[in-house]
Coordinates of N, CA and C in Angstrom, one line a residue:
X10 N 46.9 12.6 -12.8 CA 47.9 12.2 -13.6 C 48.8 12.5 -11.9
X11 N 48.9 13.7 -11.8 CA 49.6 14.5 -10.4 C 49.1 13.5 -9.4
X12 N 47.6 13.0 -8.7 CA 47.3 12.0 -8.1 C 48.0 10.5 -8.1
X13 N 47.9 9.9 -9.5 CA 48.1 8.7 -9.1 C 49.7 8.9 -8.9
X14 N 50.4 9.8 -9.4 CA 52.1 9.6 -9.1 C 52.0 9.5 -7.7
X15 N 51.7 10.5 -7.1 CA 51.5 10.8 -5.7 C 51.0 9.3 -5.2
X16 N 50.0 8.8 -5.7 CA 49.8 7.3 -5.1 C 50.7 6.1 -4.8
X17 N 50.9 6.2 -6.6 CA 52.2 5.3 -6.5 C 52.9 5.5 -5.3
X18 N 53.8 6.8 -5.4 CA 54.4 7.0 -4.6 C 54.4 6.2 -2.6
X19 N 53.1 7.4 -2.4 CA 52.8 7.1 -1.4 C 52.9 5.1 -0.6
X20 N 51.8 4.5 -2.0 CA 52.0 3.0 -1.7 C 53.5 2.5 -1.6
X21 N 54.3 2.8 -2.4 CA 55.7 1.7 -2.4 C 56.5 2.2 -0.7
X22 N 56.2 3.3 -0.1 CA 56.9 3.6 0.9 C 55.8 3.7 2.6
X23 N 55.1 3.8 2.0 CA 54.1 4.0 3.4 C 53.5 2.5 3.7
X24 N 53.3 1.9 3.2 CA 52.7 0.2 3.2 C 53.6 -0.5 4.2
X25 N 54.9 0.1 4.3 CA 55.8 -0.4 5.2 C 56.0 0.0 6.9
X26 N 55.4 -0.2 8.0 CA 55.7 0.5 9.0 C 57.0 1.0 9.2
X27 N 58.0 0.5 9.8 CA 59.2 0.1 9.4 C 60.2 -0.2 8.5
X28 N 61.6 0.5 9.0 CA 62.7 0.6 7.9 C 62.4 -1.2 7.3
X29 N 63.1 -2.2 8.9 CA 63.1 -3.5 8.8 C 62.1 -4.2 7.6
X30 N 60.7 -3.5 7.9 CA 59.9 -4.3 7.1 C 60.2 -4.1 5.2
X31 N 60.7 -2.6 5.3 CA 61.2 -2.7 4.1 C 62.2 -3.5 3.2
X32 N 63.4 -3.3 4.3 CA 64.5 -4.2 3.8 C 63.9 -5.9 3.6
X33 N 62.8 -6.4 4.5 CA 62.5 -7.5 4.4 C 61.4 -8.0 2.9
X34 N 61.0 -6.5 2.6 CA 60.7 -6.7 0.9 C 61.5 -7.4 0.2
X35 N 62.7 -7.1 0.1 CA 63.9 -7.2 -0.9 C 64.6 -8.2 -0.5
X36 N 64.1 -9.1 0.7 CA 64.8 -10.7 0.8 C 63.6 -11.6 -0.1
X37 N 64.2 -12.9 -0.5 CA 63.5 -13.8 -1.0 C 63.5 -14.9 0.4
X38 N 62.6 -15.5 -0.3 CA 62.8 -16.8 0.1 C 64.0 -17.7 0.0
X39 N 64.2 -17.8 -1.0 CA 66.2 -17.9 -1.1 C 67.1 -17.5 -0.4
X40 N 67.4 -16.2 -0.5 CA 68.0 -15.6 0.3 C 68.1 -16.3 1.8
X41 N 66.3 -16.5 2.8 CA 66.5 -17.1 3.6 C 67.3 -18.5 4.0
X42 N 66.7 -18.9 2.9 CA 67.1 -20.9 2.8 C 68.3 -21.0 3.4
X43 N 69.4 -20.0 2.1 CA 70.9 -20.0 2.5 C 71.4 -19.4 3.3
X44 N 71.0 -18.1 3.8 CA 71.4 -17.4 4.6 C 70.9 -18.2 6.0
X45 N 69.9 -18.2 6.5 CA 69.0 -19.1 7.7 C 69.7 -17.9 8.8
X46 N 69.1 -16.9 8.2 CA 69.1 -15.7 9.1 C 68.4 -14.6 8.6
X47 N 67.5 -13.9 9.2 CA 66.7 -12.9 8.5 C 67.3 -11.6 9.1
X48 N 68.0 -11.5 9.9 CA 69.2 -10.3 10.7 C 70.0 -10.1 9.5
X49 N 70.7 -11.4 8.8 CA 71.8 -11.3 8.0 C 71.8 -10.8 6.6
X50 N 70.1 -11.6 6.3 CA 69.8 -11.4 5.1 C 69.3 -9.7 5.2
X51 N 68.6 -8.9 5.8 CA 69.0 -7.7 5.9 C 69.9 -6.7 6.0
X52 N 71.0 -7.0 6.5 CA 72.1 -6.3 6.1 C 72.4 -6.7 4.9
X53 N 72.6 -7.9 4.3 CA 73.1 -7.7 2.8 C 72.0 -6.7 1.9
X54 N 70.7 -6.8 2.7 CA 69.8 -5.8 1.9 C 69.9 -4.6 2.0
X55 N 70.7 -4.1 3.1 CA 71.3 -2.4 3.7 C 72.2 -2.3 2.9
X56 N 73.1 -2.9 2.9 CA 74.3 -3.1 1.9 C 74.6 -2.5 0.5
X57 N 73.5 -3.0 0.0 CA 73.5 -2.8 -1.6 C 73.9 -4.2 -1.9
X58 N 73.5 -4.9 -1.6 CA 73.9 -6.6 -2.2 C 72.2 -7.2 -3.0
X59 N 71.6 -6.3 -2.9 CA 70.6 -6.7 -3.7 C 69.8 -5.5 -4.7
X60 N 70.5 -5.2 -4.8 CA 69.9 -3.7 -5.2 C 70.3 -2.5 -4.8
X61 N 69.8 -1.4 -5.7 CA 69.7 0.1 -4.9 C 68.7 -0.1 -3.8
X62 N 69.0 0.8 -2.7 CA 68.0 0.3 -1.5 C 68.1 1.6 -0.9
X63 N 67.4 2.1 -0.1 CA 67.2 3.5 0.8 C 68.0 3.1 2.1
X64 N 68.6 4.4 2.2 CA 68.9 4.2 3.7 C 68.2 4.1 4.8
X65 N 68.1 3.9 5.9 CA 67.4 4.5 6.9 C 66.8 5.8 6.6
X66 N 67.7 6.9 7.0 CA 67.6 8.4 6.6 C 66.5 8.6 5.9
X67 N 66.9 8.2 4.5 CA 66.4 8.3 3.4 C 64.7 7.8 3.6
X68 N 64.8 6.6 4.2 CA 63.7 6.3 4.3 C 62.4 6.9 4.8
X69 N 62.9 7.3 5.9 CA 62.3 8.0 6.6 C 61.6 9.1 6.6
X70 N 62.9 9.9 5.7 CA 62.4 11.3 5.1 C 61.6 11.4 3.7
X71 N 61.2 9.9 3.1 CA 60.5 9.7 2.4 C 59.1 9.5 2.6
X72 N 58.9 8.8 3.7 CA 58.1 8.2 4.1 C 57.4 9.1 5.0
X73 N 57.8 10.5 5.8 CA 57.0 11.2 6.3 C 56.9 12.2 4.9
X74 N 57.8 12.4 4.2 CA 57.3 13.6 2.5 C 55.7 12.5 1.8
X75 N 55.8 11.1 1.6 CA 54.5 10.6 1.1 C 53.4 10.8 2.5
X76 N 53.8 10.6 3.9 CA 52.5 10.9 4.5 C 51.9 12.0 4.3
X77 N 53.0 13.2 4.1 CA 52.3 14.8 4.4 C 51.8 15.1 3.1
X78 N 52.0 14.4 1.8 CA 51.6 14.6 1.0 C 50.4 14.2 0.4
X79 N 50.2 12.8 0.6 CA 49.1 12.1 1.2 C 47.9 12.8 1.9
X80 N 48.3 13.2 2.7 CA 46.9 13.9 3.9 C 46.9 15.0 3.2
X81 N 47.8 15.9 2.4 CA 46.9 16.9 1.8 C 46.4 16.8 0.3
X82 N 46.6 15.8 0.2 CA 46.0 15.3 -1.5 C 44.4 14.9 -1.0
X83 N 44.3 14.5 0.5 CA 43.0 13.7 0.4 C 42.2 15.0 1.3
X84 N 43.2 16.2 2.3 CA 42.4 17.2 2.1 C 41.9 17.6 1.2
X85 N 42.2 17.9 -0.1 CA 42.0 19.1 -1.1 C 40.7 17.8 -1.6
X86 N 40.5 16.8 -1.7 CA 39.8 15.9 -2.0 C 38.5 16.4 -1.2
X87 N 38.7 16.2 -0.5 CA 37.5 16.5 0.7 C 36.8 17.8 0.8
X88 N 37.4 18.8 0.2 CA 37.3 20.3 0.7 C 36.2 20.1 -0.7
X89 N 35.0 20.8 -0.5 CA 34.0 21.2 -1.7 C 34.4 22.7 -2.0
X90 N 34.7 22.3 -3.3 CA 35.1 23.7 -4.0 C 33.9 24.9 -4.1
X91 N 33.9 25.8 -4.0 CA 33.2 26.7 -4.2 C 32.5 26.8 -5.3
X92 N 31.2 27.1 -5.7 CA 30.7 27.3 -6.8 C 30.3 28.5 -7.2
X93 N 30.8 28.9 -8.5 CA 30.0 30.4 -8.6 C 29.0 30.4 -9.2
X94 N 28.3 29.6 -8.8 CA 26.7 29.9 -9.4 C 25.9 29.9 -7.7
X95 N 26.5 29.6 -7.0 CA 26.3 29.4 -5.6 C 25.8 30.8 -4.8
X96 N 24.4 30.2 -4.8 CA 23.4 31.8 -4.1 C 22.6 32.7 -5.2
X97 N 23.0 31.9 -6.8 CA 22.8 33.6 -7.7 C 21.4 32.9 -7.9
X98 N 20.7 33.9 -8.1 CA 19.2 33.7 -8.6 C 19.0 33.7 -10.0
X99 N 18.9 32.5 -10.5 CA 19.2 32.8 -11.9 C 18.0 33.1 -12.5
X100 N 17.8 33.1 -14.0 CA 16.5 33.5 -14.7 C 16.6 32.8 -16.0
X101 N 18.0 32.9 -16.3 CA 18.4 32.4 -17.9 C 18.3 31.0 -17.5
X102 N 17.8 29.9 -18.6 CA 17.7 28.7 -18.7 C 19.2 28.2 -19.2
X103 N 19.7 28.8 -19.6 CA 21.2 28.5 -20.2 C 21.8 28.5 -19.0
X104 N 21.9 29.8 -18.1 CA 22.6 29.6 -17.1 C 22.5 28.7 -15.7
X105 N 21.3 28.3 -15.5 CA 20.5 27.4 -14.7 C 21.0 26.0 -15.1
X106 N 21.3 25.6 -16.9 CA 21.7 24.6 -17.1 C 23.6 24.5 -16.6
X107 N 24.1 25.8 -16.7 CA 25.4 25.7 -16.5 C 26.0 25.2 -14.9
X108 N 24.9 26.3 -14.1 CA 24.8 25.7 -13.0 C 24.4 24.5 -12.4
X109 N 23.9 23.8 -13.0 CA 23.7 22.5 -13.1 C 24.9 21.7 -12.8
X110 N 25.4 21.9 -13.8 CA 26.5 20.5 -14.3 C 27.6 21.3 -14.1
X111 N 27.9 22.7 -13.1 CA 29.1 23.7 -12.4 C 29.5 22.2 -11.4
X112 N 29.2 21.8 -10.5 CA 30.2 20.7 -9.3 C 30.3 19.6 -10.0
X113 N 29.5 18.9 -11.2 CA 30.2 17.7 -11.6 C 31.5 18.2 -12.5
X114 N 31.3 19.4 -13.2 CA 32.4 19.4 -14.3 C 33.5 20.1 -13.0
X115 N 34.0 20.4 -12.0 CA 34.6 20.8 -11.3 C 35.6 19.9 -10.5
X116 N 34.4 19.0 -10.1 CA 34.9 17.8 -9.7 C 35.5 16.5 -10.5
X117 N 35.4 16.8 -11.7 CA 35.8 15.6 -12.5 C 34.8 14.9 -12.8
X118 N 33.7 14.5 -12.4 CA 33.2 13.5 -12.4 C 32.2 13.5 -13.9
X119 N 32.7 14.7 -14.6 CA 32.0 14.9 -15.9 C 32.7 15.6 -16.8
X120 N 32.6 15.6 -18.1 CA 32.7 17.2 -18.7 C 31.9 17.9 -19.9
X121 N 31.5 19.0 -20.3 CA 30.5 19.2 -20.9 C 31.2 19.7 -21.9
X122 N 30.8 19.9 -23.4 CA 30.9 20.8 -24.2 C 30.1 21.6 -24.7
X123 N 30.3 22.8 -24.4 CA 29.0 23.9 -24.7 C 29.2 24.8 -26.6
X124 N 28.3 24.7 -27.2 CA 28.4 25.4 -28.3 C 27.5 26.2 -28.4
X125 N 28.4 27.5 -28.6 CA 27.6 29.0 -28.6 C 27.8 29.8 -29.7
X126 N 26.7 30.1 -30.5 CA 26.8 31.2 -31.4 C 25.9 32.4 -31.1
X127 N 27.0 33.4 -31.5 CA 26.7 34.6 -31.0 C 27.0 35.7 -32.1
X128 N 26.5 36.9 -31.4 CA 27.0 37.9 -32.3 C 27.9 38.8 -31.1
X129 N 29.1 39.4 -31.6 CA 30.1 40.4 -30.8 C 29.5 41.4 -30.5
X130 N 30.8 42.4 -30.2 CA 30.1 43.9 -30.2 C 30.0 44.5 -31.6
X131 N 30.8 43.9 -32.8 CA 30.6 44.5 -33.6 C 30.0 43.9 -34.5
X132 N 29.1 42.9 -34.5 CA 27.9 42.8 -35.1 C 28.3 41.3 -35.4
X133 N 29.5 40.9 -35.8 CA 30.2 39.9 -36.6 C 29.7 38.2 -35.6
X134 N 29.3 37.6 -36.1 CA 29.0 36.3 -35.8 C 30.3 35.2 -35.5
X135 N 29.7 35.1 -34.1 CA 30.8 33.9 -33.7 C 30.6 32.8 -33.1
X136 N 31.3 31.7 -33.6 CA 30.8 31.0 -32.7 C 31.8 29.5 -32.8
X137 N 31.8 28.5 -31.9 CA 32.9 28.0 -31.5 C 32.8 27.0 -30.0
X138 N 33.2 25.9 -29.9 CA 32.7 24.6 -28.7 C 33.9 24.9 -27.4
X139 N 33.2 24.9 -26.4 CA 34.2 25.5 -25.0 C 33.7 24.1 -24.3
X140 N 35.1 23.9 -23.9 CA 35.2 22.7 -22.8 C 35.0 23.1 -21.2
X141 N 33.9 23.1 -20.9 CA 33.3 24.0 -19.7 C 34.1 23.3 -18.3
X142 N 34.8 22.2 -18.7 CA 35.1 21.9 -17.3 C 36.8 22.8 -17.2
X143 N 37.4 22.8 -18.2 CA 38.3 23.3 -18.7 C 38.6 24.8 -18.3
X144 N 37.4 25.3 -18.8 CA 37.2 27.0 -18.6 C 37.0 27.6 -17.0
X145 N 36.2 26.3 -16.5 CA 36.0 26.6 -15.2 C 37.2 26.4 -13.9
X146 N 38.3 25.6 -14.5 CA 39.6 25.8 -13.9 C 40.4 26.8 -14.3
X147 N 39.9 27.1 -15.5 CA 41.0 28.7 -15.8 C 40.3 29.9 -15.7
X148 N 38.9 30.1 -15.7 CA 38.8 31.4 -15.2 C 37.9 31.4 -14.3
X149 N 37.2 32.9 -13.9 CA 36.3 32.7 -12.6 C 34.6 32.7 -13.3
X150 N 34.2 32.0 -12.9 CA 32.8 31.8 -13.8 C 31.7 33.0 -13.2
X151 N 32.1 33.4 -11.9 CA 30.6 34.3 -11.1 C 30.7 35.3 -11.8
X152 N 31.2 36.5 -12.9 CA 30.7 37.5 -13.8 C 30.0 36.8 -14.8
X153 N 29.7 35.4 -14.9 CA 28.9 35.0 -15.8 C 27.7 34.5 -15.3
X154 N 27.7 33.7 -14.2 CA 26.7 34.1 -13.3 C 25.7 35.1 -13.2
X155 N 26.6 36.4 -12.5 CA 25.8 37.5 -12.3 C 25.7 38.0 -13.2
X156 N 25.9 38.0 -14.5 CA 25.1 38.3 -15.9 C 26.3 39.6 -16.6
X157 N 27.4 39.9 -15.4 CA 28.1 41.1 -16.2 C 29.0 41.0 -17.3
X158 N 29.6 39.7 -17.6 CA 29.6 39.1 -18.5 C 29.2 38.4 -19.7
X159 N 29.2 37.9 -20.7 CA 28.7 37.1 -21.3 C 29.6 35.8 -21.7
X160 N 29.2 34.3 -21.8 CA 30.2 33.4 -22.2 C 30.4 33.5 -23.8
X161 N 31.5 33.8 -24.3 CA 31.7 33.8 -25.3 C 33.0 33.1 -25.8
X162 N 33.1 31.9 -27.0 CA 34.0 31.8 -27.5 C 35.8 31.8 -27.1
X163 N 36.2 31.7 -27.1 CA 38.0 32.4 -26.6 C 39.1 31.7 -27.7
X164 N 39.9 32.1 -28.0 CA 41.0 31.6 -29.0 C 42.0 30.2 -28.2
X165 N 41.7 30.2 -26.5 CA 42.0 28.8 -25.8 C 40.7 27.7 -26.0
X166 N 39.7 28.4 -26.3 CA 38.9 27.0 -26.7 C 39.0 26.0 -27.9
X167 N 37.7 25.0 -28.0 CA 38.4 24.0 -28.8 C 38.1 24.6 -30.2
X168 N 37.5 25.0 -30.4 CA 37.2 25.1 -31.9 C 36.0 26.6 -31.8
X169 N 37.0 27.7 -32.4 CA 36.3 29.2 -32.9 C 36.1 29.3 -33.9
X170 N 35.0 30.1 -34.3 CA 35.2 30.7 -35.5 C 34.7 32.4 -35.8
X171 N 36.2 33.3 -35.8 CA 35.7 34.5 -35.4 C 36.1 35.0 -36.5
X172 N 37.0 35.5 -37.1 CA 37.5 36.3 -38.1 C 38.2 35.4 -38.9
X173 N 38.7 34.6 -38.4 CA 39.7 33.4 -39.0 C 39.4 31.9 -38.3
X174 N 39.5 31.3 -38.9 CA 39.5 29.6 -38.3 C 40.2 29.4 -36.7
X175 N 39.9 29.3 -35.6 CA 40.8 29.0 -34.3 C 40.4 27.2 -33.6
X176 N 41.4 26.6 -33.9 CA 41.4 25.2 -33.2 C 42.4 25.2 -31.9
X177 N 42.4 25.0 -31.1 CA 43.0 24.2 -29.9 C 42.7 23.5 -29.0
X178 N 43.3 23.1 -28.0 CA 43.1 21.5 -27.5 C 43.0 22.2 -26.0
X179 N 42.2 21.3 -25.1 CA 42.4 21.6 -23.6 C 42.5 20.5 -23.1
X180 N 42.7 20.4 -21.7 CA 43.3 19.3 -20.8 C 42.3 17.8 -21.2
X181 N 41.0 18.0 -21.6 CA 40.3 16.7 -21.7 C 40.1 16.1 -23.1
X182 N 40.2 17.6 -24.2 CA 39.7 16.8 -25.7 C 40.7 17.5 -26.5
X183 N 40.4 17.2 -27.7 CA 41.3 17.7 -28.9 C 40.9 17.4 -29.9
X184 N 40.9 18.6 -31.1 CA 40.0 18.5 -32.0 C 40.7 17.7 -33.0
X185 N 39.5 17.0 -34.1 CA 40.6 16.3 -35.0 C 39.4 16.4 -36.1
X186 N 39.9 16.9 -37.4 CA 39.9 17.6 -38.4 C 39.9 16.5 -39.8
X187 N 38.3 16.0 -40.5 CA 38.4 15.1 -40.9 C 38.5 16.0 -42.5
X188 N 39.6 15.1 -43.6 CA 39.8 15.5 -44.5 C 38.3 15.9 -45.6
X189 N 38.4 16.3 -46.9 CA 36.8 16.3 -47.6 C 36.7 14.7 -48.5
X190 N 38.3 14.2 -48.4 CA 37.5 12.9 -49.2 C 37.3 11.7 -47.9
X191 N 37.3 12.3 -46.5 CA 36.6 11.1 -45.5 C 35.2 11.9 -44.7
X192 N 35.0 13.1 -45.3 CA 33.6 13.8 -45.1 C 32.8 13.0 -46.2
X193 N 33.0 13.4 -47.4 CA 32.5 12.6 -48.3 C 32.4 11.1 -48.4
X194 N 33.0 10.1 -47.5 CA 32.7 8.8 -47.7 C 31.3 8.7 -46.5
X195 N 31.5 9.6 -45.3 CA 30.8 9.6 -44.2 C 29.6 9.6 -44.6
X196 N 29.1 10.8 -45.3 CA 28.4 11.6 -46.3 C 27.2 10.6 -46.9
X197 N 28.1 9.7 -47.4 CA 27.5 8.7 -48.2 C 26.5 7.5 -47.8

């Protein structure tokens, strides 16, 4: 989301090498036909006769800001994220499967939904669906891979069944409930 906005801003300003190129983009062939002078057409555009136009100072400021923002976006993209599973000796198949999917979920190449059904410390059954990519963004997974903490569904997950039903949204997923009549129709 943010990247596409930055990209559009970057492309709209940075595609012009100099302020005159920016002004020329507002000049039409019809303007040149009647005015017979590119310089005169630029002056008319600069004075606002063709709509709202950035001043030379605003153009330079926005271009510098867009270039700086774009270079930071490229820098952040090219950095490899630190994986919580890196360097850990994993013996549990579940943790191995999470480690295999960690990089792809962190980078946004894929998303994974994890269903967990387990018992809490009070002996109550707890189950739920976890958006792995969302959890990686919001929590440190190093304690899970080090086996100091168990992965359990929480209130911020897609759906969890503890004492009461809990349902939530994440950035990538939103649960949809079917009414009883829809369930019966689909089962038949």
